[in-house]
mmCIF file of C-alpha atoms and ligand atoms in Angstrom:
data_model
loop_
_atom_site.group_PDB
_atom_site.id
_atom_site.type_symbol
_atom_site.label_atom_id
_atom_site.label_comp_id
_atom_site.label_asym_id
_atom_site.label_seq_id
_atom_site.Cartn_x
_atom_site.Cartn_y
_atom_site.Cartn_z
ATOM 1 C CA MET A 1 -8.792 -12.641 -7.524
ATOM 2 C CA ILE A 2 -9.427 -14.519 -4.345
ATOM 3 C CA ILE A 3 -6.749 -16.169 -2.189
ATOM 4 C CA ARG A 4 -7.616 -19.352 -1.859
ATOM 5 C CA LYS A 5 -4.636 -21.440 0.189
ATOM 6 C CA LEU A 6 -2.097 -20.000 2.304
ATOM 7 C CA LYS A 7 0.240 -22.149 3.638
ATOM 8 C CA LEU A 8 3.271 -20.310 6.499
ATOM 9 C CA VAL A 9 6.423 -22.004 7.572
ATOM 10 C CA ASN A 10 8.390 -20.487 10.291
ATOM 11 C CA PHE A 11 6.195 -17.264 10.189
ATOM 12 C CA ARG A 12 6.140 -15.518 13.030
ATOM 13 C CA ASN A 13 4.060 -17.382 15.696
ATOM 14 C CA TYR A 14 3.673 -20.191 13.425
ATOM 15 C CA LYS A 15 5.383 -23.925 12.571
ATOM 16 C CA LYS A 16 3.561 -24.389 10.194
ATOM 17 C CA ILE A 17 -0.152 -24.237 8.936
ATOM 18 C CA ASP A 18 -2.463 -24.412 6.111
ATOM 19 C CA ILE A 19 -5.417 -22.380 5.830
ATOM 20 C CA SER A 20 -8.584 -22.611 2.569
ATOM 21 C CA PHE A 21 -10.063 -19.157 2.711
ATOM 22 C CA ASP A 22 -13.723 -18.688 1.600
ATOM 23 C CA LYS A 23 -14.236 -17.254 -1.782
ATOM 24 C CA LYS A 24 -16.013 -13.895 0.036
ATOM 25 C CA ILE A 25 -15.593 -13.211 4.155
ATOM 26 C CA ASN A 26 -13.369 -14.640 6.025
ATOM 27 C CA ILE A 27 -12.831 -14.122 9.900
ATOM 28 C CA PHE A 28 -10.458 -14.728 11.935
ATOM 29 C CA ILE A 29 -11.143 -14.693 15.918
ATOM 30 C CA GLY A 30 -8.852 -14.804 18.951
ATOM 31 C CA ASP A 31 -7.425 -13.096 22.035
ATOM 32 C CA ASN A 32 -4.468 -10.406 22.096
ATOM 33 C CA ALA A 33 -0.997 -11.964 20.583
ATOM 34 C CA GLN A 34 -2.267 -14.562 19.555
ATOM 35 C CA GLY A 35 -2.030 -14.392 16.172
ATOM 36 C CA LYS A 36 -4.271 -12.999 14.179
ATOM 37 C CA THR A 37 -2.552 -10.052 12.459
ATOM 38 C CA ASN A 38 0.447 -12.031 11.584
ATOM 39 C CA ILE A 39 -2.168 -14.003 9.021
ATOM 40 C CA LEU A 40 -2.826 -10.414 7.481
ATOM 41 C CA GLU A 41 0.920 -9.842 7.535
ATOM 42 C CA SER A 42 2.285 -12.827 6.010
ATOM 43 C CA ILE A 43 -0.563 -12.209 3.198
ATOM 44 C CA TYR A 44 0.109 -8.831 2.218
ATOM 45 C CA PHE A 45 4.193 -10.205 2.547
ATOM 46 C CA LEU A 46 3.293 -12.978 -0.083
ATOM 47 C CA ALA A 47 1.795 -9.935 -1.543
ATOM 48 C CA LEU A 48 4.601 -7.513 -1.581
ATOM 49 C CA THR A 49 7.239 -9.262 -0.231
ATOM 50 C CA LYS A 50 7.564 -7.187 3.458
ATOM 51 C CA SER A 51 6.159 -6.331 5.780
ATOM 52 C CA TYR A 52 4.215 -2.994 6.767
ATOM 53 C CA ARG A 53 5.052 -3.006 10.906
ATOM 54 C CA THR A 54 8.301 -4.109 11.193
ATOM 55 C CA MET A 55 11.824 -5.462 9.884
ATOM 56 C CA ASP A 56 11.819 -8.657 7.463
ATOM 57 C CA ILE A 57 14.270 -10.596 9.996
ATOM 58 C CA ASN A 58 11.499 -10.110 12.672
ATOM 59 C CA LEU A 59 9.380 -12.228 10.366
ATOM 60 C CA ILE A 60 10.904 -15.652 10.836
ATOM 61 C CA ASN A 61 9.976 -17.327 13.828
ATOM 62 C CA LYS A 62 12.479 -17.089 16.864
ATOM 63 C CA ASN A 63 13.812 -20.731 16.957
ATOM 64 C CA SER A 64 14.530 -20.767 12.676
ATOM 65 C CA GLN A 65 16.186 -20.106 10.341
ATOM 66 C CA ALA A 66 14.057 -19.140 7.055
ATOM 67 C CA THR A 67 10.574 -18.530 7.320
ATOM 68 C CA LYS A 68 8.005 -19.315 4.251
ATOM 69 C CA VAL A 69 4.955 -18.351 2.638
ATOM 70 C CA LYS A 70 2.732 -19.990 0.014
ATOM 71 C CA GLY A 71 -0.509 -18.896 -1.453
ATOM 72 C CA GLU A 72 -2.459 -20.189 -4.426
ATOM 73 C CA ILE A 73 -4.387 -17.404 -5.953
ATOM 74 C CA LYS A 74 -7.135 -17.067 -8.345
ATOM 75 C CA SER A 75 -7.717 -14.806 -10.255
ATOM 76 C CA GLU A 76 -10.112 -14.391 -13.593
ATOM 77 C CA ASN A 77 -9.871 -18.132 -13.551
ATOM 78 C CA ILE A 78 -6.506 -18.500 -13.571
ATOM 79 C CA TYR A 79 -4.675 -20.692 -10.969
ATOM 80 C CA LYS A 80 -1.027 -19.287 -9.695
ATOM 81 C CA SER A 81 0.981 -20.516 -6.755
ATOM 82 C CA LEU A 82 2.964 -17.900 -5.493
ATOM 83 C CA SER A 83 5.758 -18.268 -2.911
ATOM 84 C CA VAL A 84 8.339 -15.471 -0.491
ATOM 85 C CA GLU A 85 11.114 -17.876 1.077
ATOM 86 C CA PHE A 86 13.460 -15.460 3.736
ATOM 87 C CA SER A 87 16.265 -16.141 5.046
ATOM 88 C CA LYS A 88 19.082 -13.441 6.655
ATOM 89 C CA GLU A 89 20.686 -14.985 3.503
ATOM 90 C CA LYS A 90 18.630 -14.258 0.860
ATOM 91 C CA LYS A 91 14.942 -13.777 -0.430
ATOM 92 C CA GLU A 92 13.323 -15.281 -3.494
ATOM 93 C CA CYS A 93 10.126 -14.967 -5.227
ATOM 94 C CA LYS A 94 9.055 -17.891 -7.194
ATOM 95 C CA ILE A 95 5.853 -18.262 -9.419
ATOM 96 C CA ASN A 96 4.468 -21.245 -10.227
ATOM 97 C CA ASN A 97 7.349 -23.044 -8.693
ATOM 98 C CA ASN A 98 9.546 -20.331 -11.267
ATOM 99 C CA GLU A 99 11.994 -17.527 -9.611
ATOM 100 C CA VAL A 100 11.269 -14.561 -10.317
ATOM 101 C CA LYS A 101 14.119 -11.884 -10.216
ATOM 102 C CA LYS A 102 12.550 -8.787 -10.913
ATOM 103 C CA ILE A 103 10.299 -6.962 -8.267
ATOM 104 C CA SER A 104 7.839 -5.366 -10.919
ATOM 105 C CA ASP A 105 7.455 -9.092 -12.355
ATOM 106 C CA TYR A 106 6.588 -10.061 -8.687
ATOM 107 C CA ILE A 107 4.399 -7.774 -6.512
ATOM 108 C CA THR A 108 1.738 -7.182 -9.602
ATOM 109 C CA ASN A 109 0.326 -10.624 -9.783
ATOM 110 C CA LEU A 110 -1.350 -9.909 -5.969
ATOM 111 C CA ASN A 111 -3.722 -7.092 -5.023
ATOM 112 C CA VAL A 112 -4.129 -6.361 -1.636
ATOM 113 C CA ILE A 113 -6.051 -3.374 0.729
ATOM 114 C CA LEU A 114 -4.822 -3.550 4.157
ATOM 115 C CA THR A 115 -6.548 -0.978 6.713
ATOM 116 C CA CYS A 116 -4.764 -1.833 9.759
ATOM 117 C CA PRO A 117 -4.427 0.792 13.345
ATOM 118 C CA GLU A 118 -1.083 1.644 11.477
ATOM 119 C CA ASP A 119 -2.578 2.967 9.120
ATOM 120 C CA ILE A 120 -2.876 6.494 10.982
ATOM 121 C CA ASN A 121 0.186 7.640 10.527
ATOM 122 C CA ILE A 122 -0.926 8.129 7.022
ATOM 123 C CA LEU A 123 -2.749 11.168 8.296
ATOM 124 C CA GLN A 124 -0.389 12.193 10.752
ATOM 125 C CA GLY A 125 2.571 11.112 10.100
ATOM 126 C CA THR A 126 5.541 12.421 8.063
ATOM 127 C CA PRO A 127 4.865 13.196 3.884
ATOM 128 C CA ALA A 128 7.247 10.454 3.237
ATOM 129 C CA GLU A 129 4.794 8.012 5.204
ATOM 130 C CA ARG A 130 2.167 9.307 3.256
ATOM 131 C CA ARG A 131 4.727 9.243 -0.578
ATOM 132 C CA ASN A 132 5.192 5.060 0.999
ATOM 133 C CA PHE A 133 1.201 4.761 1.008
ATOM 134 C CA LEU A 134 1.559 5.838 -2.953
ATOM 135 C CA ASN A 135 4.261 4.038 -3.881
ATOM 136 C CA ILE A 136 3.113 1.223 -2.155
ATOM 137 C CA GLU A 137 -0.951 1.302 -3.676
ATOM 138 C CA LEU A 138 1.160 1.951 -7.573
ATOM 139 C CA SER A 139 3.002 -0.300 -7.617
ATOM 140 C CA GLN A 140 1.322 -3.126 -6.996
ATOM 141 C CA ILE A 141 -1.156 -1.658 -10.120
ATOM 142 C CA SER A 142 1.603 -0.737 -12.523
ATOM 143 C CA LYS A 143 4.674 -1.557 -13.643
ATOM 144 C CA ASN A 144 5.387 1.089 -15.445
ATOM 145 C CA TYR A 145 5.445 3.902 -12.317
ATOM 146 C CA ILE A 146 7.421 0.361 -10.125
ATOM 147 C CA LYS A 147 10.277 0.938 -13.585
ATOM 148 C CA LYS A 148 10.259 4.679 -13.513
ATOM 149 C CA TYR A 149 10.272 5.132 -9.754
ATOM 150 C CA ASN A 150 13.199 2.674 -9.107
ATOM 151 C CA GLU A 151 15.155 4.545 -12.268
ATOM 152 C CA PHE A 152 14.579 8.327 -11.024
ATOM 153 C CA ASN A 153 15.891 7.019 -7.313
ATOM 154 C CA ARG A 154 19.149 5.584 -9.208
ATOM 155 C CA ILE A 155 19.830 8.807 -10.963
ATOM 156 C CA LEU A 156 18.803 10.959 -8.218
ATOM 157 C CA LYS A 157 21.718 9.911 -6.837
ATOM 158 C CA ILE A 158 23.671 10.562 -9.154
ATOM 159 C CA ARG A 159 22.025 14.511 -9.631
ATOM 160 C CA ASN A 160 23.015 14.827 -6.139
ATOM 161 C CA ASN A 161 26.720 13.426 -6.313
ATOM 162 C CA TYR A 162 27.531 15.530 -9.091
ATOM 163 C CA LEU A 163 25.891 18.528 -7.155
ATOM 164 C CA LYS A 164 28.067 17.960 -4.136
ATOM 165 C CA MET A 165 30.780 17.886 -6.656
ATOM 166 C CA ILE A 166 30.466 20.870 -8.152
ATOM 167 C CA TYR A 167 30.312 22.602 -5.230
ATOM 168 C CA ASN A 168 33.874 21.235 -4.398
ATOM 169 C CA SER A 169 35.139 21.579 -7.272
ATOM 170 C CA SER A 170 35.784 23.834 -10.073
ATOM 171 C CA GLY A 171 36.304 22.873 -13.686
ATOM 172 C CA VAL A 172 33.188 20.414 -13.520
ATOM 173 C CA ASP A 173 31.245 20.229 -16.511
ATOM 174 C CA MET A 174 27.585 21.670 -16.564
ATOM 175 C CA ARG A 175 26.542 19.813 -19.665
ATOM 176 C CA TYR A 176 27.299 16.548 -17.564
ATOM 177 C CA LEU A 177 24.833 18.347 -14.868
ATOM 178 C CA GLU A 178 22.218 19.139 -17.230
ATOM 179 C CA SER A 179 21.895 15.648 -19.213
ATOM 180 C CA VAL A 180 21.277 13.986 -16.215
ATOM 181 C CA THR A 181 18.740 16.641 -15.229
ATOM 182 C CA GLU A 182 16.901 15.781 -18.648
ATOM 183 C CA ASN A 183 16.747 11.816 -17.240
ATOM 184 C CA LEU A 184 15.607 12.423 -14.270
ATOM 185 C CA VAL A 185 12.953 15.276 -14.875
ATOM 186 C CA GLU A 186 11.711 12.110 -17.974
ATOM 187 C CA ARG A 187 11.090 9.889 -14.874
ATOM 188 C CA GLU A 188 9.554 12.463 -12.504
ATOM 189 C CA ILE A 189 7.045 13.002 -15.540
ATOM 190 C CA ASP A 190 5.598 9.013 -15.372
ATOM 191 C CA ILE A 191 5.971 9.919 -11.232
ATOM 192 C CA TYR A 192 4.071 12.561 -11.514
ATOM 193 C CA GLN A 193 1.001 11.507 -13.862
ATOM 194 C CA GLU A 194 1.072 8.095 -12.256
ATOM 195 C CA ARG A 195 0.315 9.918 -8.495
ATOM 196 C CA LYS A 196 -2.343 12.385 -10.246
ATOM 197 C CA ARG A 197 -4.232 10.067 -12.061
ATOM 198 C CA PHE A 198 -3.949 7.946 -8.954
ATOM 199 C CA ILE A 199 -5.465 11.051 -6.794
ATOM 200 C CA ASP A 200 -7.573 12.155 -9.324
ATOM 201 C CA PHE A 201 -9.992 7.952 -8.968
ATOM 202 C CA ILE A 202 -9.627 8.624 -5.646
ATOM 203 C CA ASN A 203 -11.401 11.969 -4.960
ATOM 204 C CA ASP A 204 -13.896 10.487 -7.628
ATOM 205 C CA ARG A 205 -15.012 8.562 -4.679
ATOM 206 C CA ILE A 206 -14.153 9.543 -1.226
ATOM 207 C CA SER A 207 -16.065 12.373 -0.930
ATOM 208 C CA SER A 208 -19.056 10.391 -0.881
ATOM 209 C CA ILE A 209 -17.868 7.424 1.006
ATOM 210 C CA TYR A 210 -17.154 9.576 3.331
ATOM 211 C CA GLU A 211 -20.195 11.052 4.093
ATOM 212 C CA ASP A 212 -21.857 8.079 3.693
ATOM 213 C CA ILE A 213 -19.869 6.624 7.313
ATOM 214 C CA SER A 214 -19.626 9.941 9.006
ATOM 215 C CA GLY A 215 -22.264 12.072 7.739
ATOM 216 C CA ILE A 216 -19.812 14.562 6.970
ATOM 217 C CA LYS A 217 -19.618 16.748 3.188
ATOM 218 C CA ASN A 218 -16.647 17.827 1.006
ATOM 219 C CA PHE A 219 -13.462 15.276 2.337
ATOM 220 C CA LYS A 220 -10.992 15.471 -0.384
ATOM 221 C CA VAL A 221 -7.251 14.349 -0.929
ATOM 222 C CA SER A 222 -5.159 17.261 -2.178
ATOM 223 C CA TYR A 223 -1.872 16.066 -4.233
ATOM 224 C CA VAL A 224 0.930 18.846 -3.273
ATOM 225 C CA THR A 225 3.819 18.539 -4.931
ATOM 226 C CA ASN A 226 6.553 21.491 -4.260
ATOM 227 C CA VAL A 227 6.679 22.430 -7.746
ATOM 228 C CA ASP A 228 3.089 24.123 -8.418
ATOM 229 C CA LEU A 229 1.689 21.424 -10.563
ATOM 230 C CA ASP A 230 -2.008 22.519 -12.258
ATOM 231 C CA ASP A 231 -1.649 21.023 -15.801
ATOM 232 C CA PHE A 232 -0.252 17.625 -15.836
ATOM 233 C CA SER A 233 0.123 17.290 -19.172
ATOM 234 C CA LYS A 234 3.950 15.797 -20.321
ATOM 235 C CA GLU A 235 4.956 18.762 -21.744
ATOM 236 C CA LYS A 236 3.984 21.287 -18.968
ATOM 237 C CA ILE A 237 5.274 18.879 -16.191
ATOM 238 C CA ARG A 238 8.261 19.546 -17.991
ATOM 239 C CA GLU A 239 8.572 22.880 -18.726
ATOM 240 C CA LYS A 240 8.052 23.229 -15.329
ATOM 241 C CA LEU A 241 10.915 20.809 -13.811
ATOM 242 C CA ILE A 242 13.517 22.011 -16.350
ATOM 243 C CA ALA A 243 12.528 25.967 -15.822
ATOM 244 C CA LYS A 244 12.539 25.032 -11.190
ATOM 245 C CA TYR A 245 16.214 23.514 -11.940
ATOM 246 C CA LYS A 246 17.394 26.035 -13.761
ATOM 247 C CA ASN A 247 16.587 28.653 -11.711
ATOM 248 C CA SER A 248 17.954 27.072 -8.012
ATOM 249 C CA LEU A 249 20.771 25.387 -9.514
ATOM 250 C CA LYS A 250 22.647 27.746 -7.339
ATOM 251 C CA LYS A 251 20.850 26.248 -4.415
ATOM 252 C CA GLU A 252 21.068 23.388 -4.972
ATOM 253 C CA ILE A 253 24.535 23.229 -5.351
ATOM 254 C CA GLU A 254 24.770 24.946 -1.835
ATOM 255 C CA ASN A 255 22.167 22.180 -0.190
ATOM 256 C CA GLY A 256 24.328 19.541 -2.462
ATOM 257 C CA MET A 257 21.067 17.694 -3.099
ATOM 258 C CA THR A 258 17.970 18.593 -5.846
ATOM 259 C CA LEU A 259 15.620 20.318 -4.080
ATOM 260 C CA TYR A 260 12.477 20.222 -6.115
ATOM 261 C CA GLY A 261 11.011 16.799 -7.560
ATOM 262 C CA PRO A 262 8.407 14.161 -6.547
ATOM 263 C CA HIS A 263 10.187 12.499 -3.742
ATOM 264 C CA ARG A 264 9.057 16.200 -1.755
ATOM 265 C CA ASP A 265 5.813 15.233 -2.648
ATOM 266 C CA ASP A 266 2.889 14.911 0.150
ATOM 267 C CA LEU A 267 -0.771 14.848 0.161
ATOM 268 C CA ALA A 268 -3.174 16.375 2.602
ATOM 269 C CA PHE A 269 -6.399 15.086 3.603
ATOM 270 C CA LEU A 270 -9.528 18.115 3.817
ATOM 271 C CA ILE A 271 -12.495 18.767 4.350
ATOM 272 C CA GLU A 272 -13.527 22.180 3.053
ATOM 273 C CA TYR A 273 -10.194 23.679 3.519
ATOM 274 C CA ASP A 274 -9.147 22.760 6.457
ATOM 275 C CA ASP A 275 -6.374 19.245 7.230
ATOM 276 C CA ILE A 276 -7.984 16.904 8.799
ATOM 277 C CA LYS A 277 -4.701 16.280 10.467
ATOM 278 C CA LEU A 278 -5.484 19.426 12.491
ATOM 279 C CA TYR A 279 -9.024 19.581 13.385
ATOM 280 C CA GLY A 280 -10.616 16.175 12.578
ATOM 281 C CA SER A 281 -11.994 14.177 15.984
ATOM 282 C CA GLN A 282 -10.042 10.520 16.395
ATOM 283 C CA GLY A 283 -13.471 9.003 14.984
ATOM 284 C CA GLN A 284 -13.733 11.140 11.914
ATOM 285 C CA GLN A 285 -9.466 10.694 11.518
ATOM 286 C CA LYS A 286 -10.661 7.297 11.998
ATOM 287 C CA LEU A 287 -12.824 7.029 9.673
ATOM 288 C CA ALA A 288 -11.718 9.168 6.905
ATOM 289 C CA ILE A 289 -8.567 5.872 6.408
ATOM 290 C CA ILE A 290 -10.875 3.650 6.061
ATOM 291 C CA ALA A 291 -12.562 5.840 3.117
ATOM 292 C CA LEU A 292 -9.796 5.912 1.375
ATOM 293 C CA LYS A 293 -9.196 1.911 1.405
ATOM 294 C CA LEU A 294 -12.838 1.583 0.078
ATOM 295 C CA SER A 295 -12.015 4.360 -2.362
ATOM 296 C CA GLU A 296 -9.193 2.586 -3.405
ATOM 297 C CA ILE A 297 -11.283 -0.519 -4.347
ATOM 298 C CA GLU A 298 -12.519 0.055 -7.523
ATOM 299 C CA ILE A 299 -8.893 1.964 -8.430
ATOM 300 C CA PHE A 300 -7.734 -1.623 -8.674
ATOM 301 C CA LYS A 301 -10.405 -2.821 -10.039
ATOM 302 C CA GLU A 302 -10.536 -0.537 -13.151
ATOM 303 C CA ILE A 303 -6.174 -0.435 -13.698
ATOM 304 C CA THR A 304 -5.925 -4.560 -13.411
ATOM 305 C CA GLY A 305 -9.572 -6.032 -14.099
ATOM 306 C CA THR A 306 -10.378 -7.390 -10.849
ATOM 307 C CA TYR A 307 -11.067 -6.890 -7.671
ATOM 308 C CA PRO A 308 -8.267 -6.547 -5.039
ATOM 309 C CA ILE A 309 -8.339 -8.662 -1.619
ATOM 310 C CA ILE A 310 -9.420 -6.599 1.158
ATOM 311 C CA LEU A 311 -7.576 -7.381 4.536
ATOM 312 C CA LEU A 312 -9.050 -5.546 7.109
ATOM 313 C CA ASP A 313 -6.879 -5.814 10.651
ATOM 314 C CA ASP A 314 -9.146 -5.331 13.834
ATOM 315 C CA ILE A 315 -11.278 -2.726 11.743
ATOM 316 C CA PHE A 316 -14.827 -3.006 13.680
ATOM 317 C CA SER A 317 -13.178 -2.986 17.311
ATOM 318 C CA GLU A 318 -12.533 1.427 16.249
ATOM 319 C CA LEU A 319 -16.440 2.036 14.922
ATOM 320 C CA ASP A 320 -19.692 2.130 16.665
ATOM 321 C CA ALA A 321 -22.380 -0.121 15.633
ATOM 322 C CA LYS A 322 -23.749 1.743 12.418
ATOM 323 C CA ASN A 323 -20.522 2.712 11.232
ATOM 324 C CA ARG A 324 -20.174 -0.992 11.171
ATOM 325 C CA ASN A 325 -22.600 -1.583 9.003
ATOM 326 C CA LYS A 326 -21.880 0.774 6.840
ATOM 327 C CA LEU A 327 -18.666 -0.495 6.571
ATOM 328 C CA ILE A 328 -20.013 -3.661 5.846
ATOM 329 C CA GLN A 329 -22.316 -2.872 2.998
ATOM 330 C CA HIS A 330 -19.421 -1.238 1.373
ATOM 331 C CA ILE A 331 -17.143 -4.735 1.033
ATOM 332 C CA ASN A 332 -20.761 -6.242 0.553
ATOM 333 C CA LYS A 333 -19.438 -6.779 -3.206
ATOM 334 C CA ASP A 334 -17.660 -9.187 -5.244
ATOM 335 C CA ILE A 335 -14.790 -8.823 -3.627
ATOM 336 C CA GLN A 336 -12.843 -11.323 -1.339
ATOM 337 C CA VAL A 337 -12.143 -10.478 2.297
ATOM 338 C CA ILE A 338 -10.472 -11.739 5.217
ATOM 339 C CA ILE A 339 -11.042 -9.904 8.858
ATOM 340 C CA THR A 340 -9.650 -10.206 12.371
ATOM 341 C CA SER A 341 -11.375 -8.800 14.911
ATOM 342 C CA ASN A 342 -10.882 -10.130 19.132
ATOM 343 C CA ASP A 343 -14.951 -11.421 19.183
ATOM 344 C CA THR A 344 -18.168 -12.164 16.729
ATOM 345 C CA ARG A 345 -20.074 -9.421 19.091
ATOM 346 C CA GLY A 346 -21.421 -6.371 17.228
ATOM 347 C CA ILE A 347 -20.819 -7.957 14.223
ATOM 348 C CA ASN A 348 -24.002 -8.058 11.894
ATOM 349 C CA LYS A 349 -25.632 -11.267 12.070
ATOM 350 C CA LYS A 350 -26.110 -11.682 8.016
ATOM 351 C CA PHE A 351 -22.675 -11.011 7.680
ATOM 352 C CA LEU A 352 -21.227 -13.696 10.296
ATOM 353 C CA ASN A 353 -23.917 -16.676 9.023
ATOM 354 C CA ASN A 354 -21.946 -16.327 5.414
ATOM 355 C CA ALA A 355 -18.921 -16.112 6.792
ATOM 356 C CA LYS A 356 -16.165 -18.324 7.037
ATOM 357 C CA ILE A 357 -14.524 -18.221 10.957
ATOM 358 C CA PHE A 358 -11.261 -18.850 11.897
ATOM 359 C CA LYS A 359 -10.689 -19.173 15.324
ATOM 360 C CA VAL A 360 -6.777 -18.192 16.373
ATOM 361 C CA ILE A 361 -5.588 -19.718 19.906
ATOM 362 C CA ASP A 362 -1.544 -19.501 19.988
ATOM 363 C CA GLY A 363 -0.566 -20.086 16.576
ATOM 364 C CA ASN A 364 -3.222 -22.384 15.757
ATOM 365 C CA ILE A 365 -5.554 -22.170 13.919
ATOM 366 C CA TYR A 366 -9.230 -23.774 14.051
ATOM 367 C CA GLU A 367 -12.025 -23.827 11.592
ATOM 368 C CA LYS A 368 -15.675 -22.933 12.999
ATOM 369 C CA VAL A 369 -18.798 -23.673 11.075
ATOM 370 C CA VAL A 370 -21.307 -21.760 11.947
ATOM 371 C CA GLY A 371 -24.513 -20.376 9.993
ATOM 372 C CA ASN A 372 -24.847 -20.966 6.516
ATOM 373 C CA ASN A 373 -21.143 -21.602 6.397
ATOM 374 C CA GLY A 374 -19.856 -25.371 4.910
ATOM 375 C CA LYS A 375 -23.240 -25.993 2.662
HETATM 376 N N1 LIG B 1 9.236 -13.758 14.834
HETATM 377 C C1 LIG B 1 8.771 -14.004 15.678
HETATM 378 N N2 LIG B 1 8.829 -15.538 16.092
HETATM 379 C C2 LIG B 1 7.674 -16.015 17.697
HETATM 380 N N3 LIG B 1 7.282 -15.593 17.893
HETATM 381 C C3 LIG B 1 6.449 -14.230 17.416
HETATM 382 C C4 LIG B 1 7.157 -13.411 16.485
HETATM 383 N N4 LIG B 1 6.532 -12.442 16.061
HETATM 384 C C5 LIG B 1 5.787 -12.132 16.929
HETATM 385 N N5 LIG B 1 5.177 -12.819 17.656
HETATM 386 C C6 LIG B 1 4.220 -13.444 18.807
HETATM 387 O O1 LIG B 1 3.165 -13.274 17.647
HETATM 388 C C7 LIG B 1 2.506 -13.124 18.760
HETATM 389 C C8 LIG B 1 1.479 -11.366 18.212
HETATM 390 O O2 LIG B 1 0.943 -11.891 16.692
HETATM 391 P P1 LIG B 1 -0.547 -11.105 16.281
HETATM 392 O O3 LIG B 1 0.469 -9.340 15.899
HETATM 393 O O4 LIG B 1 -1.276 -11.581 15.467
HETATM 394 O O5 LIG B 1 -1.016 -11.002 17.319
HETATM 395 P P2 LIG B 1 -3.049 -10.810 17.486
HETATM 396 O O6 LIG B 1 -4.148 -11.889 17.371
HETATM 397 O O7 LIG B 1 -2.955 -10.097 16.197
HETATM 398 O O8 LIG B 1 -2.905 -9.619 18.016
HETATM 399 P P3 LIG B 1 -3.763 -8.312 19.053
HETATM 400 O O9 LIG B 1 -5.642 -8.360 18.611
HETATM 401 O O10 LIG B 1 -3.169 -7.762 20.210
HETATM 402 O O11 LIG B 1 -3.801 -6.960 17.606
HETATM 403 C C9 LIG B 1 2.583 -12.579 20.210
HETATM 404 O O12 LIG B 1 2.942 -13.390 20.994
HETATM 405 C C10 LIG B 1 4.205 -12.522 19.480
HETATM 406 O O13 LIG B 1 4.965 -13.097 20.202
HETATM 407 MG MG1 LIG B 2 -3.567 -8.015 15.768
#
């Protein structure tokens, strides 16, 4: 899929701008604090209806009360217009000017893979940040995942409240807890299976990509559940979970919360058996994140039928020339990429000649005609 046009109204430091993208390579060049990342953030916001780096309220231009992002998308020869309008009072998402109420019907329409400096938190941050990564990626490609995940959270709250109630009073209905637990388990099965499938997909590719860009072999992502799942069939997951909840009932009542389940999942990024978070150099860690994002490209294609749009924020400044070229080779397919960079120095000439280049100066955007562009 590609984004053909983008319109921003009162988004961050942009008052009102329209951008037409190239169907392949787009590069936004500019000094610090001019608005380069804001462009990528607006596309991410259009895709997922939230920012990845701030609370939504900060997206509204400081002198305004509301913001609007609108994009024209082309996916498998179907044209769509998407928009998100946001103010303190409301958030409204539209497809072809019709309001879409259900978030799962909206966010599967525009698929993006973003690589940005904040990504390092996927490695170095808390397990919650790694689960957040899984949730964001899976909700873009699976309506079933969003549905089951939302149901899971709703039932989890009910179960936790009931566990607290049991602790505080006698004569409670244990059959009710059993039925809530069964309902919870059914949603957990889907979440575990979808996460496992996604991580398996990643592992089919990440080792060779990482070896190519870093020279290091045997990199993999390990899925860490707190219920020791080894067989991910429906029946086996159900069996394990029911037994786990049965054996931990006393402990869960004492704690007043559900201690086992996908809300406690984690990921480990391993070279051989060593966690890269503990042993990897900064450069190795950055490349690991890039390999992770690159390995997702084919998964999106396989599941959705079309390549996602790749957003690369400030990625070149962190890589040496050799790695920059390696990265370019990996994205040099029939994929739309939108890149930010402080300058064009060090970017492969051939790549630059095929790119549409935009200069960003203080919330204004100027198109530059370079090389083959504009023919
Ligand atoms: N809500 C807002 N209203 C107005 N201006 C804002 C708002 N939020 C951020 N800005 C401004 O946007 C600019 C930062 O934009 P952005 O993060 O896109 O910079 P950048 O070009 O990516 O810079 P760098 O190269 O340092 O990453 C800053 O000048 C900041 O003051
Ligand atoms: Mg930036």
